[in-house]
PDB file of C-alpha atoms and ligand atoms in Angstrom:
ATOM      1  CA  MET A   1      90.028 130.605  72.210  1.00 94.00           C
ATOM      2  CA  LYS A   2      89.311 132.893  69.290  1.00 95.00           C
ATOM      3  CA  HIS A   3      85.411 133.115  69.941  1.00 98.00           C
ATOM      4  CA  PHE A   4      83.114 132.518  73.296  1.00 98.00           C
ATOM      5  CA  THR A   5      79.352 131.486  72.017  1.00 98.00           C
ATOM      6  CA  SER A   6      79.953 128.089  73.760  1.00 97.00           C
ATOM      7  CA  VAL A   7      81.559 125.685  75.311  1.00 97.00           C
ATOM      8  CA  ALA A   8      82.379 124.017  71.813  1.00 96.00           C
ATOM      9  CA  ASP A   9      85.311 126.718  71.865  1.00 97.00           C
ATOM     10  CA  VAL A  10      86.508 126.194  75.304  1.00 97.00           C
ATOM     11  CA  PRO A  11      89.789 123.882  74.793  1.00 95.00           C
ATOM     12  CA  ASP A  12      90.024 121.677  78.082  1.00 96.00           C
ATOM     13  CA  VAL A  13      87.108 122.760  80.188  1.00 97.00           C
ATOM     14  CA  PRO A  14      88.455 122.243  83.392  1.00 97.00           C
ATOM     15  CA  THR A  15      91.250 124.468  83.087  1.00 97.00           C
ATOM     16  CA  LEU A  16      89.017 127.148  82.482  1.00 98.00           C
ATOM     17  CA  ILE A  17      87.407 126.197  86.148  1.00 98.00           C
ATOM     18  CA  ALA A  18      91.098 126.786  87.847  1.00 98.00           C
ATOM     19  CA  ALA A  19      91.301 129.810  85.325  1.00 98.00           C
ATOM     20  CA  ALA A  20      88.226 131.429  87.168  1.00 98.00           C
ATOM     21  CA  ALA A  21      88.978 130.728  90.661  1.00 98.00           C
ATOM     22  CA  ALA A  22      92.875 131.543  89.944  1.00 98.00           C
ATOM     23  CA  ALA A  23      90.491 135.136  89.109  1.00 98.00           C
ATOM     24  CA  LYS A  24      87.944 135.001  91.864  1.00 98.00           C
ATOM     25  CA  ALA A  25      91.577 134.468  94.293  1.00 98.00           C
ATOM     26  CA  ASN A  26      93.615 137.281  92.713  1.00 98.00           C
ATOM     27  CA  PRO A  27      91.135 139.320  90.097  1.00 98.00           C
ATOM     28  CA  TYR A  28      94.778 142.281  89.576  1.00 98.00           C
ATOM     29  CA  GLN A  29      96.217 139.504  88.877  1.00 97.00           C
ATOM     30  CA  ASP A  30      96.547 140.430  84.970  1.00 98.00           C
ATOM     31  CA  GLU A  31      95.336 143.824  85.420  1.00 98.00           C
ATOM     32  CA  ASN A  32      97.480 145.279  82.928  1.00 98.00           C
ATOM     33  CA  LEU A  33      96.927 142.038  80.616  1.00 98.00           C
ATOM     34  CA  GLY A  34      94.369 144.196  78.920  1.00 98.00           C
ATOM     35  CA  ARG A  35      95.675 148.222  78.813  1.00 98.00           C
ATOM     36  CA  HIS A  36      94.920 149.650  75.858  1.00 98.00           C
ATOM     37  CA  LYS A  37      92.440 147.046  75.227  1.00 98.00           C
ATOM     38  CA  THR A  38      88.501 147.689  74.385  1.00 98.00           C
ATOM     39  CA  LEU A  39      85.292 145.754  75.013  1.00 98.00           C
ATOM     40  CA  GLY A  40      82.381 146.895  73.245  1.00 98.00           C
ATOM     41  CA  LEU A  41      79.296 145.283  75.557  1.00 98.00           C
ATOM     42  CA  PHE A  42      76.236 145.457  73.340  1.00 98.00           C
ATOM     43  CA  PHE A  43      72.712 144.331  74.826  1.00 98.00           C
ATOM     44  CA  PHE A  44      70.030 144.475  72.253  1.00 98.00           C
ATOM     45  CA  ASN A  45      67.917 142.786  76.601  1.00 97.00           C
ATOM     46  CA  ALA A  46      68.137 144.151  79.621  1.00 97.00           C
ATOM     47  CA  SER A  47      70.629 142.948  82.144  1.00 98.00           C
ATOM     48  CA  LEU A  48      72.042 143.431  84.910  1.00 98.00           C
ATOM     49  CA  ARG A  49      73.731 140.038  86.515  1.00 98.00           C
ATOM     50  CA  THR A  50      75.838 140.058  82.831  1.00 98.00           C
ATOM     51  CA  ARG A  51      77.052 144.047  81.876  1.00 98.00           C
ATOM     52  CA  LEU A  52      78.103 144.657  85.597  1.00 98.00           C
ATOM     53  CA  SER A  53      80.073 141.784  85.753  1.00 98.00           C
ATOM     54  CA  THR A  54      81.493 141.593  82.372  1.00 98.00           C
ATOM     55  CA  GLN A  55      82.258 144.825  82.960  1.00 98.00           C
ATOM     56  CA  LYS A  56      84.381 144.699  86.102  1.00 98.00           C
ATOM     57  CA  ALA A  57      86.097 141.248  85.014  1.00 98.00           C
ATOM     58  CA  ALA A  58      87.393 143.586  81.584  1.00 98.00           C
ATOM     59  CA  GLU A  59      88.082 146.363  84.238  1.00 98.00           C
ATOM     60  CA  ASN A  60      90.209 144.061  86.666  1.00 98.00           C
ATOM     61  CA  LEU A  61      91.704 142.786  83.838  1.00 98.00           C
ATOM     62  CA  GLY A  62      92.364 146.924  82.516  1.00 98.00           C
ATOM     63  CA  MET A  63      90.466 146.528  79.646  1.00 98.00           C
ATOM     64  CA  LYS A  64      88.352 149.934  78.356  1.00 98.00           C
ATOM     65  CA  VAL A  65      84.345 149.570  78.837  1.00 98.00           C
ATOM     66  CA  MET A  66      81.982 151.144  76.410  1.00 98.00           C
ATOM     67  CA  VAL A  67      78.455 149.957  76.629  1.00 98.00           C
ATOM     68  CA  VAL A  68      75.647 150.929  74.592  1.00 97.00           C
ATOM     69  CA  ASN A  69      72.102 149.287  74.835  1.00 97.00           C
ATOM     70  CA  LEU A  70      71.632 148.998  71.231  1.00 93.00           C
ATOM     71  CA  ASN A  71      67.527 148.083  71.599  1.00 88.00           C
ATOM     72  CA  GLN A  72      68.062 152.173  72.602  1.00 91.00           C
ATOM     73  CA  GLU A  73      70.614 153.279  71.939  1.00 93.00           C
ATOM     74  CA  GLY A  74      71.811 152.868  68.475  1.00 91.00           C
ATOM     75  CA  TRP A  75      69.607 151.822  64.566  1.00 95.00           C
ATOM     76  CA  ALA A  76      67.745 149.063  63.545  1.00 96.00           C
ATOM     77  CA  LEU A  77      69.421 146.842  62.567  1.00 97.00           C
ATOM     78  CA  GLU A  78      68.728 144.605  59.602  1.00 98.00           C
ATOM     79  CA  PHE A  79      70.468 141.229  59.122  1.00 97.00           C
ATOM     80  CA  GLN A  80      68.981 139.885  55.924  1.00 96.00           C
ATOM     81  CA  ASP A  81      70.818 139.851  53.464  1.00 97.00           C
ATOM     82  CA  GLY A  82      69.336 141.439  50.260  1.00 97.00           C
ATOM     83  CA  VAL A  83      66.506 143.721  51.351  1.00 97.00           C
ATOM     84  CA  VAL A  84      65.035 145.938  50.518  1.00 98.00           C
ATOM     85  CA  MET A  85      66.066 148.674  52.777  1.00 98.00           C
ATOM     86  CA  ASP A  86      62.827 150.730  52.933  1.00 97.00           C
ATOM     87  CA  GLY A  87      61.266 149.874  56.778  1.00 97.00           C
ATOM     88  CA  ASN A  88      62.393 150.806  59.632  1.00 96.00           C
ATOM     89  CA  LYS A  89      65.646 149.398  60.000  1.00 97.00           C
ATOM     90  CA  PRO A  90      68.128 151.622  58.249  1.00 97.00           C
ATOM     91  CA  GLU A  91      71.007 150.319  58.981  1.00 97.00           C
ATOM     92  CA  HIS A  92      73.020 146.123  57.926  1.00 98.00           C
ATOM     93  CA  ILE A  93      74.884 144.339  60.741  1.00 98.00           C
ATOM     94  CA  ARG A  94      77.648 144.217  57.891  1.00 98.00           C
ATOM     95  CA  GLU A  95      78.400 147.765  58.603  1.00 98.00           C
ATOM     96  CA  ALA A  96      77.740 148.036  61.784  1.00 98.00           C
ATOM     97  CA  ALA A  97      79.697 145.261  62.725  1.00 98.00           C
ATOM     98  CA  ALA A  98      82.638 146.083  60.693  1.00 98.00           C
ATOM     99  CA  VAL A  99      82.147 149.671  62.219  1.00 98.00           C
ATOM    100  CA  ILE A 100      81.719 148.001  65.474  1.00 98.00           C
ATOM    101  CA  GLY A 101      85.032 146.411  65.272  1.00 98.00           C
ATOM    102  CA  GLN A 102      87.217 149.007  64.213  1.00 98.00           C
ATOM    103  CA  TYR A 103      86.349 150.548  67.618  1.00 98.00           C
ATOM    104  CA  CYS A 104      86.557 147.241  69.961  1.00 98.00           C
ATOM    105  CA  ASP A 105      89.745 144.775  70.700  1.00 98.00           C
ATOM    106  CA  ILE A 106      86.113 142.505  72.420  1.00 98.00           C
ATOM    107  CA  ILE A 107      82.383 143.016  71.619  1.00 98.00           C
ATOM    108  CA  GLY A 108      80.137 140.975  74.030  1.00 98.00           C
ATOM    109  CA  VAL A 109      76.415 140.499  71.844  1.00 98.00           C
ATOM    110  CA  ARG A 110      74.403 139.911  73.964  1.00 98.00           C
ATOM    111  CA  SER A 111      70.571 138.806  72.107  1.00 98.00           C
ATOM    112  CA  PHE A 112      67.249 137.193  72.742  1.00 98.00           C
ATOM    113  CA  PRO A 113      65.336 134.891  70.839  1.00 98.00           C
ATOM    114  CA  GLU A 114      62.060 135.557  69.875  1.00 97.00           C
ATOM    115  CA  LEU A 115      60.652 132.548  70.672  1.00 98.00           C
ATOM    116  CA  LYS A 116      58.781 133.222  67.575  1.00 97.00           C
ATOM    117  CA  SER A 117      60.413 130.962  65.194  1.00 97.00           C
ATOM    118  CA  ARG A 118      62.965 128.105  66.364  1.00 98.00           C
ATOM    119  CA  GLU A 119      65.104 127.617  62.312  1.00 97.00           C
ATOM    120  CA  ALA A 120      64.810 131.278  62.567  1.00 96.00           C
ATOM    121  CA  ASP A 121      66.215 131.451  66.705  1.00 98.00           C
ATOM    122  CA  TYR A 122      68.001 128.315  66.433  1.00 98.00           C
ATOM    123  CA  ALA A 123      70.045 130.275  63.552  1.00 97.00           C
ATOM    124  CA  GLU A 124      71.965 132.405  65.788  1.00 98.00           C
ATOM    125  CA  THR A 125      71.281 135.483  63.286  1.00 97.00           C
ATOM    126  CA  VAL A 126      72.945 138.105  65.773  1.00 97.00           C
ATOM    127  CA  LEU A 127      75.359 136.688  67.488  1.00 98.00           C
ATOM    128  CA  ASN A 128      76.513 135.110  64.327  1.00 97.00           C
ATOM    129  CA  GLY A 129      76.193 138.094  62.521  1.00 98.00           C
ATOM    130  CA  PHE A 130      79.137 139.789  64.170  1.00 98.00           C
ATOM    131  CA  ARG A 131      80.355 137.323  64.421  1.00 97.00           C
ATOM    132  CA  GLN A 132      81.266 137.106  60.481  1.00 97.00           C
ATOM    133  CA  TRP A 133      81.581 141.192  60.027  1.00 98.00           C
ATOM    134  CA  SER A 134      82.940 142.827  62.993  1.00 98.00           C
ATOM    135  CA  GLY A 135      86.579 140.625  62.573  1.00 97.00           C
ATOM    136  CA  LYS A 136      87.127 140.247  65.902  1.00 98.00           C
ATOM    137  CA  PRO A 137      86.140 138.036  68.680  1.00 98.00           C
ATOM    138  CA  ILE A 138      83.353 137.434  70.279  1.00 98.00           C
ATOM    139  CA  LEU A 139      82.198 137.464  73.800  1.00 98.00           C
ATOM    140  CA  SER A 140      78.116 135.901  74.054  1.00 98.00           C
ATOM    141  CA  LEU A 141      76.711 137.362  76.904  1.00 98.00           C
ATOM    142  CA  GLU A 142      73.346 135.198  76.995  1.00 98.00           C
ATOM    143  CA  SER A 143      72.406 134.554  72.898  1.00 98.00           C
ATOM    144  CA  ALA A 144      69.595 132.827  71.061  1.00 98.00           C
ATOM    145  CA  THR A 145      70.329 129.581  72.434  1.00 98.00           C
ATOM    146  CA  ARG A 146      73.567 129.488  74.753  1.00 98.00           C
ATOM    147  CA  HIS A 147      75.053 131.396  77.788  1.00 98.00           C
ATOM    148  CA  PRO A 148      77.872 130.186  78.520  1.00 98.00           C
ATOM    149  CA  LEU A 149      79.847 133.251  80.355  1.00 98.00           C
ATOM    150  CA  GLN A 150      76.415 131.457  83.184  1.00 98.00           C
ATOM    151  CA  SER A 151      77.025 128.010  82.957  1.00 98.00           C
ATOM    152  CA  LEU A 152      81.378 128.841  83.788  1.00 98.00           C
ATOM    153  CA  ALA A 153      79.763 130.173  87.127  1.00 98.00           C
ATOM    154  CA  ASP A 154      77.653 128.424  88.267  1.00 98.00           C
ATOM    155  CA  ALA A 155      80.496 125.346  86.839  1.00 98.00           C
ATOM    156  CA  LEU A 156      82.632 127.021  89.938  1.00 98.00           C
ATOM    157  CA  THR A 157      80.082 127.304  91.661  1.00 98.00           C
ATOM    158  CA  ILE A 158      79.374 123.347  91.933  1.00 98.00           C
ATOM    159  CA  GLU A 159      83.469 122.658  92.510  1.00 97.00           C
ATOM    160  CA  GLU A 160      84.224 125.570  95.232  1.00 98.00           C
ATOM    161  CA  LEU A 161      81.018 123.695  96.857  1.00 98.00           C
ATOM    162  CA  TRP A 162      81.246 119.681  96.538  1.00 98.00           C
ATOM    163  CA  LYS A 163      84.853 120.191  96.482  1.00 97.00           C
ATOM    164  CA  GLN A 164      83.734 121.848 100.480  1.00 97.00           C
ATOM    165  CA  HIS A 165      81.636 117.754 100.806  1.00 97.00           C
ATOM    166  CA  PRO A 166      82.290 115.560 102.675  1.00 97.00           C
ATOM    167  CA  ASP A 167      81.182 112.751  99.994  1.00 97.00           C
ATOM    168  CA  TYR A 168      84.095 114.766  98.229  1.00 97.00           C
ATOM    169  CA  GLY A 169      86.338 113.018  95.846  1.00 96.00           C
ATOM    170  CA  LYS A 170      83.812 109.537  97.104  1.00 97.00           C
ATOM    171  CA  ARG A 171      81.593 109.993  94.410  1.00 97.00           C
ATOM    172  CA  GLN A 172      80.442 112.578  91.224  1.00 97.00           C
ATOM    173  CA  PRO A 173      77.989 114.778  92.545  1.00 98.00           C
ATOM    174  CA  LYS A 174      73.995 115.058  91.958  1.00 98.00           C
ATOM    175  CA  VAL A 175      73.130 117.785  89.687  1.00 98.00           C
ATOM    176  CA  VAL A 176      69.309 117.611  88.938  1.00 98.00           C
ATOM    177  CA  LEU A 177      68.280 121.039  86.253  1.00 98.00           C
ATOM    178  CA  THR A 178      64.322 121.002  87.499  1.00 98.00           C
ATOM    179  CA  TRP A 179      62.430 123.660  85.341  1.00 98.00           C
ATOM    180  CA  ALA A 180      60.322 125.738  86.928  1.00 98.00           C
ATOM    181  CA  PRO A 181      57.289 127.790  86.558  1.00 97.00           C
ATOM    182  CA  HIS A 182      56.919 131.399  85.774  1.00 96.00           C
ATOM    183  CA  PRO A 183      54.231 133.562  84.028  1.00 93.00           C
ATOM    184  CA  ARG A 184      55.381 134.275  81.193  1.00 94.00           C
ATOM    185  CA  ALA A 185      57.018 132.028  78.049  1.00 96.00           C
ATOM    186  CA  LEU A 186      61.292 132.000  78.512  1.00 98.00           C
ATOM    187  CA  PRO A 187      64.039 131.254  76.178  1.00 98.00           C
ATOM    188  CA  GLN A 188      65.705 128.179  76.796  1.00 98.00           C
ATOM    189  CA  CYS A 189      69.217 130.058  76.940  1.00 98.00           C
ATOM    190  CA  VAL A 190      70.390 128.961  80.791  1.00 98.00           C
ATOM    191  CA  PRO A 191      69.024 125.453  80.756  1.00 98.00           C
ATOM    192  CA  ASN A 192      70.665 124.104  76.730  1.00 98.00           C
ATOM    193  CA  SER A 193      73.486 125.715  78.547  1.00 98.00           C
ATOM    194  CA  PHE A 194      73.943 124.424  81.769  1.00 98.00           C
ATOM    195  CA  ALA A 195      72.591 121.121  80.135  1.00 98.00           C
ATOM    196  CA  GLU A 196      75.610 121.317  77.699  1.00 96.00           C
ATOM    197  CA  TRP A 197      78.882 121.753  80.300  1.00 97.00           C
ATOM    198  CA  MET A 198      77.643 119.910  82.756  1.00 96.00           C
ATOM    199  CA  GLY A 199      76.740 117.489  80.626  1.00 93.00           C
ATOM    200  CA  HIS A 200      80.603 118.031  79.117  1.00 89.00           C
ATOM    201  CA  PRO A 201      82.324 114.354  79.625  1.00 85.00           C
ATOM    202  CA  SER A 202      84.767 116.867  81.920  1.00 89.00           C
ATOM    203  CA  ALA A 203      82.423 118.229  84.393  1.00 92.00           C
ATOM    204  CA  GLY A 204      81.854 114.747  86.043  1.00 92.00           C
ATOM    205  CA  LEU A 205      78.413 114.490  87.300  1.00 95.00           C
ATOM    206  CA  ASP A 206      75.202 112.745  87.566  1.00 97.00           C
ATOM    207  CA  LEU A 207      72.906 115.493  85.796  1.00 98.00           C
ATOM    208  CA  THR A 208      68.984 114.590  86.326  1.00 98.00           C
ATOM    209  CA  ILE A 209      67.308 116.848  84.020  1.00 98.00           C
ATOM    210  CA  VAL A 210      63.886 116.880  85.959  1.00 98.00           C
ATOM    211  CA  GLN A 211      60.021 118.779  83.271  1.00 97.00           C
ATOM    212  CA  PRO A 212      56.495 118.217  82.791  1.00 96.00           C
ATOM    213  CA  GLU A 213      55.989 116.564  79.502  1.00 96.00           C
ATOM    214  CA  GLY A 214      56.176 118.715  77.018  1.00 96.00           C
ATOM    215  CA  TYR A 215      59.058 120.376  78.240  1.00 97.00           C
ATOM    216  CA  GLU A 216      62.141 118.787  76.452  1.00 98.00           C
ATOM    217  CA  LEU A 217      65.456 120.470  75.736  1.00 98.00           C
ATOM    218  CA  ALA A 218      66.222 119.573  72.360  1.00 98.00           C
ATOM    219  CA  ASP A 219      68.388 116.689  72.203  1.00 96.00           C
ATOM    220  CA  GLU A 220      71.771 118.356  70.944  1.00 96.00           C
ATOM    221  CA  PHE A 221      71.905 120.056  75.301  1.00 97.00           C
ATOM    222  CA  SER A 222      70.605 116.707  76.693  1.00 95.00           C
ATOM    223  CA  SER A 223      72.233 114.500  74.945  1.00 92.00           C
ATOM    224  CA  GLY A 224      74.171 114.034  78.702  1.00 90.00           C
ATOM    225  CA  ALA A 225      72.188 113.628  80.813  1.00 97.00           C
ATOM    226  CA  LYS A 226      69.020 111.384  82.633  1.00 97.00           C
ATOM    227  CA  VAL A 227      65.829 113.026  81.812  1.00 97.00           C
ATOM    228  CA  SER A 228      62.564 112.345  84.154  1.00 98.00           C
ATOM    229  CA  TYR A 229      59.208 113.828  84.324  1.00 97.00           C
ATOM    230  CA  ASP A 230      58.223 113.353  88.856  1.00 98.00           C
ATOM    231  CA  GLN A 231      59.862 116.327  89.929  1.00 98.00           C
ATOM    232  CA  ASP A 232      60.006 114.248  93.597  1.00 98.00           C
ATOM    233  CA  VAL A 233      62.137 111.308  91.921  1.00 98.00           C
ATOM    234  CA  ALA A 234      64.085 113.395  90.654  1.00 98.00           C
ATOM    235  CA  LEU A 235      65.064 115.255  94.351  1.00 98.00           C
ATOM    236  CA  GLU A 236      66.052 112.089  95.800  1.00 98.00           C
ATOM    237  CA  GLY A 237      69.921 112.406  96.547  1.00 98.00           C
ATOM    238  CA  ALA A 238      70.464 115.754  94.189  1.00 98.00           C
ATOM    239  CA  ASP A 239      73.797 117.257  95.775  1.00 98.00           C
ATOM    240  CA  PHE A 240      72.546 120.363  93.383  1.00 98.00           C
ATOM    241  CA  VAL A 241      68.649 121.450  92.432  1.00 98.00           C
ATOM    242  CA  TYR A 242      69.515 124.210  89.730  1.00 98.00           C
ATOM    243  CA  ALA A 243      65.928 125.228  89.172  1.00 98.00           C
ATOM    244  CA  LYS A 244      64.698 127.579  85.538  1.00 98.00           C
ATOM    245  CA  ASN A 245      60.886 127.784  83.290  1.00 98.00           C
ATOM    246  CA  TRP A 246      61.740 127.499  79.692  1.00 98.00           C
ATOM    247  CA  SER A 247      59.113 127.486  77.157  1.00 98.00           C
ATOM    248  CA  SER A 248      58.564 124.474  74.932  1.00 98.00           C
ATOM    249  CA  TYR A 249      61.440 123.952  72.707  1.00 98.00           C
ATOM    250  CA  HIS A 250      58.521 121.055  70.735  1.00 97.00           C
ATOM    251  CA  GLN A 251      55.839 122.726  70.224  1.00 97.00           C
ATOM    252  CA  TYR A 252      58.098 125.970  69.930  1.00 98.00           C
ATOM    253  CA  GLY A 253      58.405 129.030  72.767  1.00 97.00           C
ATOM    254  CA  GLN A 254      54.751 128.475  74.407  1.00 96.00           C
ATOM    255  CA  ALA A 255      54.410 127.891  78.521  1.00 95.00           C
ATOM    256  CA  LEU A 256      52.032 125.014  77.766  1.00 93.00           C
ATOM    257  CA  LYS A 257      50.694 125.863  81.460  1.00 80.00           C
ATOM    258  CA  LEU A 258      52.388 127.069  84.791  1.00 78.00           C
ATOM    259  CA  ASP A 259      51.804 123.238  87.041  1.00 87.00           C
ATOM    260  CA  ARG A 260      52.387 125.902  90.328  1.00 91.00           C
ATOM    261  CA  ASP A 261      53.192 122.919  92.437  1.00 96.00           C
ATOM    262  CA  TRP A 262      56.564 122.483  90.316  1.00 98.00           C
ATOM    263  CA  MET A 263      58.192 125.067  92.119  1.00 98.00           C
ATOM    264  CA  ILE A 264      61.036 125.046  94.633  1.00 98.00           C
ATOM    265  CA  THR A 265      60.194 125.404  98.127  1.00 98.00           C
ATOM    266  CA  THR A 266      61.067 123.690 101.554  1.00 97.00           C
ATOM    267  CA  ALA A 267      59.643 120.399 101.076  1.00 98.00           C
ATOM    268  CA  LYS A 268      60.842 119.982  98.017  1.00 98.00           C
ATOM    269  CA  MET A 269      64.261 120.397  98.816  1.00 98.00           C
ATOM    270  CA  SER A 270      63.688 118.156 102.219  1.00 98.00           C
ATOM    271  CA  ILE A 271      63.851 115.401  99.365  1.00 98.00           C
ATOM    272  CA  THR A 272      67.149 116.072  98.198  1.00 98.00           C
ATOM    273  CA  ASN A 273      70.738 115.402 100.312  1.00 98.00           C
ATOM    274  CA  SER A 274      70.609 119.051 102.200  1.00 98.00           C
ATOM    275  CA  GLY A 275      71.606 119.892  98.394  1.00 98.00           C
ATOM    276  CA  LYS A 276      72.074 123.425  97.209  1.00 98.00           C
ATOM    277  CA  LEU A 277      69.321 125.647  95.787  1.00 98.00           C
ATOM    278  CA  MET A 278      70.923 126.937  92.272  1.00 98.00           C
ATOM    279  CA  HIS A 279      69.495 129.817  90.034  1.00 98.00           C
ATOM    280  CA  CYS A 280      70.618 132.554  87.302  1.00 98.00           C
ATOM    281  CA  LEU A 281      68.743 134.946  88.734  1.00 98.00           C
ATOM    282  CA  PRO A 282      66.477 137.157  88.222  1.00 98.00           C
ATOM    283  CA  THR A 283      64.131 134.496  89.292  1.00 98.00           C
ATOM    284  CA  ARG A 284      60.162 134.924  90.502  1.00 97.00           C
ATOM    285  CA  ARG A 285      59.049 134.395  94.151  1.00 98.00           C
ATOM    286  CA  ASN A 286      57.222 132.484  94.641  1.00 97.00           C
ATOM    287  CA  VAL A 287      56.285 131.398  91.341  1.00 97.00           C
ATOM    288  CA  GLU A 288      59.516 129.555  90.745  1.00 97.00           C
ATOM    289  CA  LEU A 289      60.861 129.312  94.178  1.00 98.00           C
ATOM    290  CA  ALA A 290      59.162 129.973  97.496  1.00 98.00           C
ATOM    291  CA  ASP A 291      60.697 132.654  99.745  1.00 98.00           C
ATOM    292  CA  GLU A 292      61.300 130.066 102.204  1.00 98.00           C
ATOM    293  CA  VAL A 293      64.304 128.527  99.732  1.00 98.00           C
ATOM    294  CA  LEU A 294      65.180 131.607  98.766  1.00 98.00           C
ATOM    295  CA  ASP A 295      66.602 133.367 102.427  1.00 98.00           C
ATOM    296  CA  GLY A 296      67.089 129.821 103.333  1.00 97.00           C
ATOM    297  CA  SER A 297      70.135 128.521 103.469  1.00 97.00           C
ATOM    298  CA  ALA A 298      69.932 125.766 101.318  1.00 98.00           C
ATOM    299  CA  SER A 299      70.237 129.107  98.655  1.00 98.00           C
ATOM    300  CA  VAL A 300      73.837 129.843  97.050  1.00 98.00           C
ATOM    301  CA  VAL A 301      72.548 131.770  94.572  1.00 98.00           C
ATOM    302  CA  ILE A 302      74.500 135.104  95.478  1.00 98.00           C
ATOM    303  CA  GLN A 303      77.713 132.980  95.499  1.00 98.00           C
ATOM    304  CA  GLN A 304      76.717 132.462  91.605  1.00 98.00           C
ATOM    305  CA  ALA A 305      76.379 135.765  91.264  1.00 98.00           C
ATOM    306  CA  GLY A 306      79.388 136.681  92.537  1.00 98.00           C
ATOM    307  CA  ASN A 307      81.107 133.981  90.737  1.00 99.00           C
ATOM    308  CA  ARG A 308      79.996 135.828  87.219  1.00 99.00           C
ATOM    309  CA  VAL A 309      82.680 138.209  87.264  1.00 99.00           C
ATOM    310  CA  PRO A 310      85.749 135.794  88.032  1.00 98.00           C
ATOM    311  CA  ALA A 311      83.880 132.777  85.139  1.00 98.00           C
ATOM    312  CA  ALA A 312      84.191 136.364  82.085  1.00 98.00           C
ATOM    313  CA  GLN A 313      87.665 137.024  83.848  1.00 98.00           C
ATOM    314  CA  ALA A 314      89.166 133.949  83.000  1.00 98.00           C
ATOM    315  CA  ILE A 315      86.990 133.965  78.974  1.00 98.00           C
ATOM    316  CA  LEU A 316      88.149 138.083  78.636  1.00 98.00           C
ATOM    317  CA  LYS A 317      92.135 136.704  79.116  1.00 98.00           C
ATOM    318  CA  GLN A 318      91.981 133.764  77.177  1.00 98.00           C
ATOM    319  CA  LEU A 319      90.728 136.431  74.402  1.00 98.00           C
ATOM    320  CA  LEU A 320      93.287 138.978  75.307  1.00 98.00           C
ATOM    321  CA  LEU A 321      96.085 136.284  74.514  1.00 97.00           C
ATOM    322  CA  ALA A 322      94.712 134.635  71.900  1.00 95.00           C
ATOM    323  CA  ARG A 323      94.914 137.833  69.802  1.00 77.00           C
TER     324      ARG A 323
HETATM  325  N1  LIG B 401      72.101 135.906  84.606  1.00 58.09           N
HETATM  326  C1  LIG B 401      71.883 136.659  84.489  1.00 58.09           C
HETATM  327  O1  LIG B 401      72.567 136.697  83.224  1.00 58.09           O
HETATM  328  O2  LIG B 401      71.495 138.349  84.912  1.00 58.09           O
HETATM  329  P1  LIG B 401      70.902 139.099  83.446  1.00 58.09           P
HETATM  330  O3  LIG B 401      70.166 138.796  83.271  1.00 58.09           O
HETATM  331  O4  LIG B 401      70.525 140.330  84.873  1.00 58.09           O
HETATM  332  O5  LIG B 401      72.209 139.924  83.093  1.00 58.09           O
END
């Protein structure tokens, strides 16, 4: 695996999930693999989980880690070619990425969409700029359209829990990705990625995406799922409920309505098959998820966040081995 920016970069998803499980069971099994190698983590946006889990994963592999909040600490970068740079962006991605490539063996980048232009965001200008000009493996720490590190942790979490279920081996788990309300317009990255990974032929699960009219994801992500507009119907028999807000793809970047009725509550969870509640975090309490659910026994959000470490470790190991 030369880069990790989407599920398409992964040669074999079940093998990668197994590698993440192995890293969780024995975090120091490859503690010398990253010796004398440097991971650079470059953030254009805030992060708690991705930053800490990826740093910890790299350290478990013996890597050195440099973390830079590029939007606050670096020069503002120009990504367009042929621009007369007489404005407020003093450095071009061509030089910046090439220089970073001199210092780092693997480069992680977090860059959210601006949610103004679908074409600009879905072109992945920032991630692809680093990929094109650094000459080094690129690790997506959440880009404009995807969050694959989160999705691998989600896949590991589902596998761990499903293996303990009495129906394991008898049927596929029912997984429901449900839109949930939020006061701000949020990116489509997490649901895109979750749908892409869970709808992958190797996933072996029954995926439904449920959302209010107008919040349909792009077909390229949702094609492996059933699509519903009735949350109560979709939640029937669910083994896993993945709640997340996202803004409209078709009316790009807009929060069309708040729809507080879509918040996940105990009453909603009672429709499921004793389903587990998942969320990537951070979440808005009593907007997306009710306190009673988040603090209850159905919630696996902390296990999910913990699984970010072995997920990142499995990816970093593959990127190191491919060098
Ligand atoms: N889930 C996730 O990526 O969390 P952070 O934004 O805190 O990294």
